[in-house]
Coordinates of C-alpha atoms in Angstrom, one line a residue:
X9 CA -8.8 -15.2 3.8
X10 CA -8.5 -11.4 4.4
X11 CA -10.8 -9.6 6.7
X12 CA -12.7 -8.0 3.8
X13 CA -13.1 -11.4 2.1
X14 CA -14.5 -12.9 5.4
X15 CA -17.0 -10.0 5.7
X16 CA -18.0 -10.4 2.0
X17 CA -18.5 -14.1 2.5
X18 CA -20.7 -13.6 5.6
X19 CA -22.7 -10.9 3.8
X20 CA -23.0 -13.2 0.8
X21 CA -24.5 -15.8 3.0
X22 CA -26.8 -13.2 4.6
X23 CA -28.3 -11.9 1.4
X24 CA -28.6 -15.4 -0.1
X25 CA -30.7 -16.6 2.9
X26 CA -28.0 -18.9 4.3
X27 CA -27.1 -17.0 7.5
X28 CA -30.2 -17.6 9.5
X29 CA -32.9 -20.3 8.9
X30 CA -36.2 -19.5 7.2
X31 CA -39.3 -19.6 9.3
X32 CA -42.4 -20.9 7.6
X33 CA -44.5 -18.7 9.9
X34 CA -43.0 -15.6 8.4
X35 CA -45.1 -13.5 6.1
X36 CA -43.7 -14.2 2.6
X37 CA -41.9 -11.4 0.8
X38 CA -44.5 -11.5 -2.0
X39 CA -47.2 -10.3 0.5
X40 CA -44.8 -7.5 1.6
X41 CA -44.4 -6.5 -2.0
X42 CA -48.2 -6.4 -2.6
X43 CA -48.5 -4.1 0.4
X44 CA -45.8 -1.8 -1.0
X45 CA -47.6 -1.7 -4.4
X46 CA -50.9 -0.8 -2.6
X47 CA -49.1 2.0 -0.7
X48 CA -47.6 3.3 -3.9
X49 CA -51.1 3.4 -5.5
X50 CA -52.4 5.3 -2.6
X51 CA -49.6 7.9 -2.8
X52 CA -50.3 8.2 -6.6
X53 CA -54.0 8.9 -5.9
X54 CA -53.0 11.5 -3.3
X55 CA -50.6 13.2 -5.8
X56 CA -47.6 12.6 -3.6
X57 CA -45.7 10.6 -6.2
X58 CA -46.0 10.2 -9.9
X59 CA -47.1 7.0 -11.6
X60 CA -44.3 5.2 -13.4
X61 CA -44.8 4.8 -17.1
X62 CA -43.3 1.3 -17.2
X63 CA -43.4 -0.2 -13.7
X64 CA -41.4 -3.4 -13.2
X65 CA -42.9 -6.6 -11.7
X66 CA -40.6 -9.5 -11.1
X67 CA -42.2 -13.0 -10.4
X68 CA -41.3 -16.7 -10.5
X69 CA -42.3 -18.6 -13.6
X70 CA -43.6 -22.1 -13.7
X71 CA -40.0 -23.2 -14.1
X72 CA -39.1 -21.4 -10.8
X73 CA -36.9 -19.0 -12.7
X74 CA -37.3 -15.2 -12.2
X75 CA -39.2 -13.3 -14.9
X76 CA -39.7 -9.5 -15.3
X77 CA -42.7 -7.8 -16.8
X78 CA -42.0 -4.1 -17.6
X79 CA -45.1 -2.1 -18.4
X80 CA -47.3 -3.8 -21.1
X81 CA -44.4 -5.8 -22.5
X82 CA -44.2 -9.6 -22.5
X83 CA -42.4 -11.1 -19.4
X84 CA -38.7 -11.8 -20.0
X85 CA -36.6 -14.3 -18.0
X86 CA -33.9 -12.5 -16.1
X87 CA -32.1 -15.6 -14.6
X88 CA -28.8 -14.4 -16.2
X89 CA -29.2 -11.0 -14.5
X90 CA -29.7 -12.1 -10.9
X91 CA -26.4 -12.5 -9.1
X92 CA -27.3 -15.5 -6.9
X93 CA -30.2 -17.8 -5.9
X94 CA -32.5 -16.9 -3.0
X95 CA -35.0 -18.9 -0.9
X96 CA -38.6 -19.5 -2.1
X97 CA -40.0 -17.2 0.5
X98 CA -37.9 -14.3 -0.9
X99 CA -38.4 -12.2 -4.0
X100 CA -36.2 -10.3 -6.4
X101 CA -37.2 -6.6 -7.0
X102 CA -35.8 -3.5 -8.6
X103 CA -34.7 -1.2 -5.8
X104 CA -36.9 1.7 -7.0
X105 CA -40.0 -0.5 -6.4
X106 CA -39.5 -0.6 -2.7
X107 CA -37.7 2.7 -2.0
X108 CA -38.7 6.2 -3.0
X109 CA -35.4 7.8 -4.0
X110 CA -34.1 11.2 -5.2
X111 CA -30.9 13.2 -5.1
X112 CA -30.3 16.4 -3.3
X113 CA -29.8 20.0 -4.6
X114 CA -27.0 21.0 -7.0
X115 CA -24.7 23.8 -5.8
X116 CA -25.7 27.2 -7.2
X117 CA -24.0 30.1 -5.4
X118 CA -26.1 32.7 -7.4
X119 CA -29.4 31.2 -6.3
X120 CA -30.3 32.7 -2.9
X121 CA -34.0 32.0 -2.7
X122 CA -35.3 30.3 0.4
X123 CA -33.7 29.5 3.7
X124 CA -30.0 29.1 4.4
X125 CA -29.5 25.6 5.6
X126 CA -26.6 23.2 6.2
X127 CA -26.2 20.3 3.9
X128 CA -24.1 17.1 3.6
X129 CA -22.1 16.0 0.6
X130 CA -20.3 12.7 -0.2
X131 CA -17.3 14.0 1.8
X132 CA -19.5 13.8 4.9
X133 CA -20.9 10.3 4.2
X134 CA -18.8 7.3 5.1
X135 CA -19.7 3.6 5.6
X136 CA -22.2 3.5 8.4
X137 CA -21.3 6.9 9.8
X138 CA -21.3 10.6 9.0
X139 CA -18.6 13.2 9.7
X140 CA -20.3 16.6 10.3
X141 CA -17.6 18.9 11.6
X142 CA -17.2 21.0 8.5
X143 CA -20.7 21.4 7.0
X144 CA -21.4 24.0 4.4
X145 CA -24.6 25.9 3.8
X146 CA -26.7 27.0 0.8
X147 CA -30.3 28.3 0.2
X148 CA -33.2 25.9 -0.1
X149 CA -36.8 26.8 -1.1
X150 CA -39.8 25.1 0.5
X151 CA -40.1 22.6 -2.4
X152 CA -36.4 21.9 -2.3
X153 CA -36.5 21.2 1.4
X154 CA -39.3 18.6 0.9
X155 CA -37.2 16.9 -1.8
X156 CA -33.7 17.2 -0.3
X157 CA -34.3 16.9 3.4
X158 CA -33.3 13.7 5.2
X159 CA -35.3 12.2 8.1
X160 CA -34.3 9.7 10.7
X161 CA -34.1 6.2 9.2
X162 CA -33.4 7.3 5.6
X163 CA -30.7 5.4 3.8
X164 CA -28.2 7.7 2.0
X165 CA -26.0 6.4 -0.8
X166 CA -23.2 8.1 -2.7
X167 CA -23.8 8.8 -6.3
X168 CA -20.4 10.4 -6.7
X169 CA -17.1 10.0 -4.9
X170 CA -16.9 6.5 -3.6
X171 CA -19.9 5.3 -5.6
X172 CA -22.3 3.2 -3.6
X173 CA -21.0 4.1 -0.1
X174 CA -23.9 4.1 2.3
X175 CA -25.1 5.0 5.8
X176 CA -28.4 5.4 7.6
X177 CA -29.3 8.8 9.0
X178 CA -30.0 8.1 12.7
X179 CA -30.0 11.7 14.0
X180 CA -33.2 13.0 15.7
X181 CA -33.0 16.2 13.5
X182 CA -33.3 16.6 9.8
X183 CA -30.7 17.8 7.3
X184 CA -30.4 18.5 3.6
X185 CA -28.3 16.8 1.0
X186 CA -26.4 17.8 -2.1
X187 CA -27.1 16.3 -5.5
X188 CA -24.3 13.6 -5.4
X189 CA -26.2 11.8 -2.6
X190 CA -29.3 9.6 -3.1
X191 CA -31.9 9.6 -0.4
X192 CA -33.8 6.2 -0.1
X193 CA -37.0 6.2 1.9
X194 CA -39.0 2.9 2.1
X195 CA -42.7 3.1 1.1
X196 CA -43.7 0.9 4.0
X197 CA -41.6 0.0 7.1
X198 CA -38.7 -2.2 6.2
X199 CA -35.5 -3.2 7.9
X200 CA -33.4 -0.5 6.2
X201 CA -30.3 -1.9 7.9
X202 CA -30.6 -5.0 5.8
X203 CA -30.4 -2.9 2.6
X204 CA -27.3 -1.0 4.0
X205 CA -25.6 -4.4 4.1
X206 CA -26.8 -5.2 0.6
X207 CA -25.0 -2.0 -0.6
X208 CA -21.9 -2.9 1.4
X209 CA -21.7 -6.4 -0.2
X210 CA -22.6 -5.1 -3.7
X211 CA -19.8 -2.5 -3.5
X212 CA -17.1 -4.8 -2.3
X213 CA -18.1 -7.6 -4.6
X214 CA -17.7 -5.2 -7.5
X215 CA -21.3 -5.1 -8.4
X216 CA -21.5 -1.3 -8.0
X217 CA -18.8 0.8 -9.7
X218 CA -17.2 -2.3 -11.1
X219 CA -18.0 -5.6 -12.9
X220 CA -20.5 -8.2 -12.0
X221 CA -24.1 -7.1 -12.4
X222 CA -22.7 -4.1 -14.2
X223 CA -23.6 -0.9 -12.4
X224 CA -20.7 1.3 -13.4
X225 CA -22.1 4.5 -12.0
X226 CA -25.0 5.1 -9.7
X227 CA -27.3 7.5 -11.5
X228 CA -31.0 7.7 -10.5
X229 CA -31.9 5.3 -13.3
X230 CA -29.1 2.9 -12.3
X231 CA -30.1 3.0 -8.7
X232 CA -33.8 2.5 -9.5
X233 CA -33.0 -0.6 -11.6
X234 CA -30.6 -2.2 -9.2
X235 CA -31.7 -5.8 -8.4
X236 CA -32.0 -6.6 -4.7
X237 CA -33.4 -9.5 -2.8
X238 CA -36.4 -9.1 -0.5
X239 CA -36.7 -11.4 2.4
X240 CA -39.7 -11.5 4.7
X241 CA -39.5 -8.5 7.1
X242 CA -39.1 -10.8 10.2
X243 CA -36.2 -12.5 8.4
X244 CA -34.6 -9.2 7.5
X245 CA -34.5 -8.3 11.2
X246 CA -33.1 -11.7 12.2
X247 CA -30.4 -11.4 9.6
X248 CA -29.4 -7.9 10.8
X249 CA -29.4 -9.1 14.4
X250 CA -27.1 -11.9 13.5
X251 CA -24.8 -9.6 11.5
X252 CA -24.6 -7.2 14.4
X253 CA -23.5 -10.1 16.7
X254 CA -20.9 -11.2 14.1
X255 CA -19.6 -7.8 13.2
X256 CA -17.3 -7.2 16.3
X257 CA -15.8 -10.7 15.7
X258 CA -15.2 -10.1 12.0
X259 CA -13.7 -6.7 12.8
X260 CA -11.3 -8.3 15.3
X261 CA -10.5 -10.9 12.6
X262 CA -9.8 -8.1 10.1
X263 CA -7.5 -6.4 12.5
X264 CA -5.6 -9.6 13.2
X265 CA -5.5 -10.5 9.5
X266 CA -4.0 -7.1 8.6
X267 CA -1.4 -7.5 11.3
X268 CA -0.5 -11.0 10.0
X269 CA -0.4 -9.7 6.5
X270 CA 1.9 -6.9 7.6
X271 CA 4.2 -9.4 9.3
X272 CA 4.2 -11.6 6.2
X273 CA 5.1 -8.7 4.0
X274 CA 7.9 -7.6 6.4
X275 CA 9.2 -11.1 7.2
X276 CA 11.5 -11.6 4.2
X277 CA 13.2 -8.3 4.8
X278 CA 13.5 -8.9 8.6
X279 CA 14.9 -12.4 7.9
X280 CA 17.4 -11.0 5.5
X281 CA 18.5 -8.4 8.1
X282 CA 18.9 -11.1 10.7
X283 CA 21.0 -13.3 8.4
X284 CA 23.1 -10.4 7.3
X285 CA 23.8 -9.6 11.0
X286 CA 24.9 -13.2 11.5
X287 CA 27.1 -13.0 8.4
X288 CA 29.0 -9.9 9.5
X289 CA 29.5 -11.2 13.1
X290 CA 31.2 -14.4 11.7
X291 CA 28.3 -16.7 12.6
X292 CA 27.0 -17.7 9.2
X293 CA 29.9 -19.8 7.9
X294 CA 32.6 -21.5 10.0
X295 CA 36.1 -19.9 10.3
X296 CA 38.9 -21.9 8.6
X297 CA 42.2 -21.8 10.6
X298 CA 44.0 -22.3 7.2
X299 CA 42.7 -18.9 6.0
X300 CA 45.1 -16.0 5.8
X301 CA 44.0 -13.6 8.7
X302 CA 42.4 -10.3 7.8
X303 CA 45.4 -8.5 9.4
X304 CA 47.7 -9.9 6.6
X305 CA 45.1 -8.9 4.0
X306 CA 45.1 -5.3 5.3
X307 CA 48.9 -5.2 5.2
X308 CA 48.8 -6.4 1.5
X309 CA 46.2 -3.7 0.7
X310 CA 48.3 -1.0 2.3
X311 CA 51.3 -2.2 0.2
X312 CA 49.2 -2.2 -3.0
X313 CA 47.9 1.3 -2.3
X314 CA 51.5 2.6 -1.8
X315 CA 52.4 1.2 -5.2
X316 CA 49.4 2.9 -6.8
X317 CA 50.3 6.2 -5.1
X318 CA 53.9 6.0 -6.3
X319 CA 52.7 5.2 -9.8
X320 CA 50.4 8.3 -9.7
X321 CA 47.3 6.3 -10.2
X322 CA 45.7 7.3 -6.9
X323 CA 46.3 10.2 -4.4
X324 CA 47.3 9.7 -0.8
X325 CA 44.5 10.4 1.7
X326 CA 45.9 13.2 3.9
X327 CA 43.4 12.4 6.7
X328 CA 43.4 8.6 6.3
X329 CA 41.9 6.6 9.2
X330 CA 44.1 3.7 10.4
X331 CA 42.5 1.2 12.8
X332 CA 44.7 -1.2 14.8
X333 CA 44.7 -3.5 17.8
X334 CA 46.6 -2.9 21.0
X335 CA 46.1 -5.0 24.2
X336 CA 42.9 -6.5 22.9
X337 CA 41.4 -3.0 22.2
X338 CA 40.8 -1.2 19.0
X339 CA 42.3 2.2 18.3
X340 CA 41.8 4.7 15.4
X341 CA 44.6 7.0 14.3
X342 CA 43.7 10.1 12.3
X343 CA 46.1 13.0 11.7
X344 CA 48.5 11.5 14.2
X345 CA 45.9 11.4 17.0
X346 CA 45.0 8.0 18.5
X347 CA 41.8 7.2 20.3
X348 CA 40.2 4.0 21.6
X349 CA 37.0 3.0 19.7
X350 CA 35.9 0.0 21.6
X351 CA 32.7 1.7 22.7
X352 CA 31.9 2.5 19.0
X353 CA 32.1 -1.0 17.7
X354 CA 28.6 -2.6 17.5
X355 CA 29.5 -6.2 18.2
X356 CA 32.3 -8.7 18.7
X357 CA 34.0 -10.4 15.7
X358 CA 36.2 -13.6 15.4
X359 CA 39.9 -13.3 16.2
X360 CA 40.9 -13.8 12.5
X361 CA 38.8 -10.7 11.5
X362 CA 39.7 -7.0 11.8
X363 CA 37.7 -3.8 12.0
X364 CA 38.6 -1.4 9.2
X365 CA 37.1 1.4 7.1
X366 CA 35.9 1.9 3.5
X367 CA 38.7 4.4 3.0
X368 CA 41.3 1.8 4.0
X369 CA 40.0 -1.0 1.8
X370 CA 38.8 0.8 -1.3
X371 CA 40.2 3.1 -3.9
X372 CA 38.7 5.4 -6.7
X373 CA 36.2 6.9 -4.3
X374 CA 34.9 9.4 -6.7
X375 CA 31.7 11.5 -7.5
X376 CA 30.1 10.9 -10.9
X377 CA 29.3 13.1 -13.9
X378 CA 27.2 16.2 -13.4
X379 CA 26.6 16.6 -17.1
X380 CA 23.0 16.3 -18.4
X381 CA 22.3 12.9 -20.0
X382 CA 20.1 12.2 -23.1
X383 CA 17.7 9.5 -24.1
X384 CA 20.2 8.4 -26.8
X385 CA 24.0 8.3 -27.0
X386 CA 27.0 6.1 -27.2
X387 CA 27.5 5.3 -23.5
X388 CA 25.0 4.4 -20.8
X389 CA 24.9 6.6 -17.7
X390 CA 23.8 4.9 -14.5
X391 CA 21.7 7.0 -12.1
X392 CA 20.1 6.7 -8.6
X393 CA 17.1 4.9 -10.1
X394 CA 19.3 2.1 -11.5
X395 CA 20.3 1.0 -8.0
X396 CA 17.8 -1.5 -6.8
X397 CA 18.1 -4.1 -4.0
X398 CA 21.9 -4.2 -4.2
X399 CA 22.0 -4.7 -8.0
X400 CA 22.1 -2.6 -11.1
X401 CA 18.7 -2.3 -12.9
X402 CA 19.2 -1.5 -16.5
X403 CA 15.5 -1.1 -17.5
X404 CA 15.6 2.7 -17.6
X405 CA 18.9 4.0 -18.9
X406 CA 20.0 7.4 -20.2
X407 CA 23.0 8.0 -22.3
X408 CA 25.8 10.4 -23.2
X409 CA 28.2 10.9 -26.1
X410 CA 30.5 13.3 -24.3
X411 CA 34.0 11.9 -24.8
X412 CA 35.5 13.8 -21.9
X413 CA 32.9 12.4 -19.5
X414 CA 33.2 8.9 -20.9
X415 CA 37.0 9.0 -20.4
X416 CA 36.7 10.4 -16.8
X417 CA 34.0 8.3 -15.3
X418 CA 34.3 4.7 -16.6
X419 CA 33.0 1.9 -14.5
X420 CA 35.0 -1.3 -14.0
X421 CA 33.6 -4.7 -13.3
X422 CA 32.9 -5.2 -9.5
X423 CA 32.9 -1.4 -8.8
X424 CA 30.4 -0.5 -6.1
X425 CA 28.0 2.4 -6.6
X426 CA 26.9 4.4 -3.6
X427 CA 23.7 6.5 -3.6
X428 CA 24.9 9.7 -1.9
X429 CA 21.7 11.9 -2.3
X430 CA 18.1 10.8 -1.9
X431 CA 15.3 10.7 0.7
X432 CA 16.5 9.7 4.1
X433 CA 15.1 6.2 3.6
X434 CA 17.1 5.6 0.4
X435 CA 20.3 7.6 0.8
X436 CA 23.2 5.1 1.1
X437 CA 21.8 2.4 -1.3
X438 CA 24.5 0.4 -3.0
X439 CA 24.9 -1.9 -6.0
X440 CA 27.7 -3.7 -7.7
X441 CA 28.5 -3.1 -11.4
X442 CA 28.7 -6.5 -12.9
X443 CA 28.2 -5.9 -16.6
X444 CA 30.4 -6.3 -19.7
X445 CA 28.5 -3.4 -21.3
X446 CA 30.5 -0.1 -20.8
X447 CA 28.9 2.6 -18.7
X448 CA 29.6 5.7 -16.6
X449 CA 27.8 7.0 -13.5
X450 CA 26.0 10.2 -12.7
X451 CA 26.8 12.8 -10.1
X452 CA 24.5 11.7 -7.3
X453 CA 26.4 8.4 -7.1
X454 CA 29.9 7.7 -5.7
X455 CA 32.0 5.0 -7.3
X456 CA 34.1 2.8 -5.1
X457 CA 36.6 0.2 -6.2
X458 CA 37.1 -2.4 -3.4
X459 CA 40.4 -4.1 -2.9
X460 CA 38.5 -6.9 -1.1
X461 CA 35.6 -9.0 -2.2
X462 CA 33.0 -6.6 -3.7
X463 CA 30.0 -8.9 -3.0
X464 CA 30.9 -9.2 0.7
X465 CA 31.3 -5.4 1.0
X466 CA 28.0 -4.9 -0.8
X467 CA 26.3 -7.2 1.7
X468 CA 27.9 -5.3 4.6
X469 CA 26.3 -2.1 3.1
X470 CA 22.9 -3.7 3.4
X471 CA 23.1 -4.5 7.1
X472 CA 21.1 -2.7 9.8
X473 CA 24.3 -1.3 11.5
X474 CA 25.3 0.2 8.2
X475 CA 21.9 1.9 7.8
X476 CA 22.2 3.2 11.3
X477 CA 25.5 4.8 10.4
X478 CA 24.0 6.4 7.3
X479 CA 21.2 7.9 9.3
X480 CA 23.6 9.2 11.9
X481 CA 26.0 10.9 9.4
X482 CA 23.6 12.2 6.8
X483 CA 22.9 15.9 6.4
X484 CA 19.4 17.0 5.4
X485 CA 18.3 19.7 3.0
X486 CA 14.7 20.3 1.7
X487 CA 13.4 16.9 0.8
X488 CA 16.9 15.4 0.4
X489 CA 19.5 13.8 2.5
X490 CA 23.2 13.7 1.6
X491 CA 26.2 11.6 2.7
X492 CA 29.5 12.9 1.3
X493 CA 32.6 10.8 0.3
X494 CA 34.5 11.6 3.5
X495 CA 31.7 10.2 5.7
X496 CA 31.5 7.2 3.4
X497 CA 35.2 6.6 3.8
X498 CA 34.9 6.7 7.6
X499 CA 32.4 3.9 7.8
X500 CA 33.9 1.2 10.1
X501 CA 33.0 -2.4 9.3
X502 CA 34.2 -6.0 10.1
X503 CA 36.7 -7.5 7.7
X504 CA 37.0 -11.4 7.5
X505 CA 39.9 -13.2 5.7
X506 CA 39.5 -13.0 2.0
X507 CA 38.4 -16.6 1.5
X508 CA 35.8 -16.3 4.3
X509 CA 34.5 -13.1 2.6
X510 CA 33.9 -15.2 -0.6
X511 CA 32.3 -18.1 1.4
X512 CA 30.0 -15.6 3.2
X513 CA 28.9 -13.9 -0.1
X514 CA 28.3 -17.2 -1.7
X515 CA 26.2 -18.4 1.2
X516 CA 24.2 -15.2 1.4
X517 CA 23.5 -15.3 -2.3
X518 CA 22.2 -18.8 -2.0
X519 CA 20.0 -18.0 1.1
X520 CA 18.6 -14.8 -0.4
X521 CA 17.6 -16.6 -3.6
X522 CA 15.6 -19.0 -1.5
X523 CA 14.0 -16.2 0.5
X524 CA 13.0 -14.4 -2.7

């Protein structure tokens, strides 16, 4: 149960008469309503309010169901309209029968009659509080002041903005309101705080501005006709007292619930990161002494690349990084200069593994097409948005028919795509191309053809230490980060024997399926 659900549940109990016991010594709500009607009649005689043409009276029938008589019409059963049952000492009533209500003044910059006064709008009215730092002013005549001025104890309710949001004005001074706020002032002393909680429940239960009892907006007519329960005054006060005791506890529960929910939301990703870290440290699957060591794999890769260079299929990297071991330390050689990199390596790896780079173990590291794509064409063009969670998402594809582009940027099965430009949180995303459908790739992507297991390398490029590397080497422009191909090639990562790479990738795929 969320914090809001708990609060709603407690409030539901409160307004249904289930939070505190009924006291038979309490004056029944029916007597309170008679007193309100008498007060209204007196105000009508004094000319302070107008008589309603069709006043509503709600009463219990012989079948104990609620009936409503409007004006001179015959009573109608409204059992389907009331949202819940209430105790026998309570009554249902239309809100306008117990509160005098009106909205404030509409803005009119050309009207400068009266006195210049500050006023509050819906932007100043929040649940159970007001923010009054940036008040505006407009002119109010004497009659408008009488209609639009708020006194201590008035309940204010948003007609616009967050419809139904409410707070009680508890300041010792008066203030005016704009027309998107309702002022509710009880005809006789009531526990107004109880009705604040009624609005809170109705709002979050969807009964105001939503479904349920169907108040979609909150015009004066809608507010007037809103059905609310009326407990005896003494019980209203007991309910509010109990709610005030519970509120700090429910607030603390809400805070804890939100923290737990956040942990629950983050847990799968945190678990994946931990498992990935185990995987690239050689702790996820056991090493097999029968596996060919990674050092032999690297020699074979160098031999393969030399053949491709001689055949003219790839170019020699003039500034290639070569990582090697000497006396149990790792060194990097670039442009004939050697340096020890032990301090740069983030963790230890098994003896059968090696540290290496993207540039050493991959070929065809190439930027994509910069030509504009179309909604139709003969060849799909993969873009940044198609890289999702390590895989290619083909839901939103664009196309090209440019033969030169198609010939120059073809993707091959198991190619890795690297997102070189994006926000700082997303730059560096990768995905493996595993489709039989031909496609090329756009300019914000870099294509990589691994000479090792593509799945293993893709998992490496989802680890935390990879993302730390991306954040360290990215360059930032306005709203965008960038990692160029040279920085990508220089990423140092742990390389297991080829068979172990496949075992790791298979294990990770199985585990991540279960996590998902």
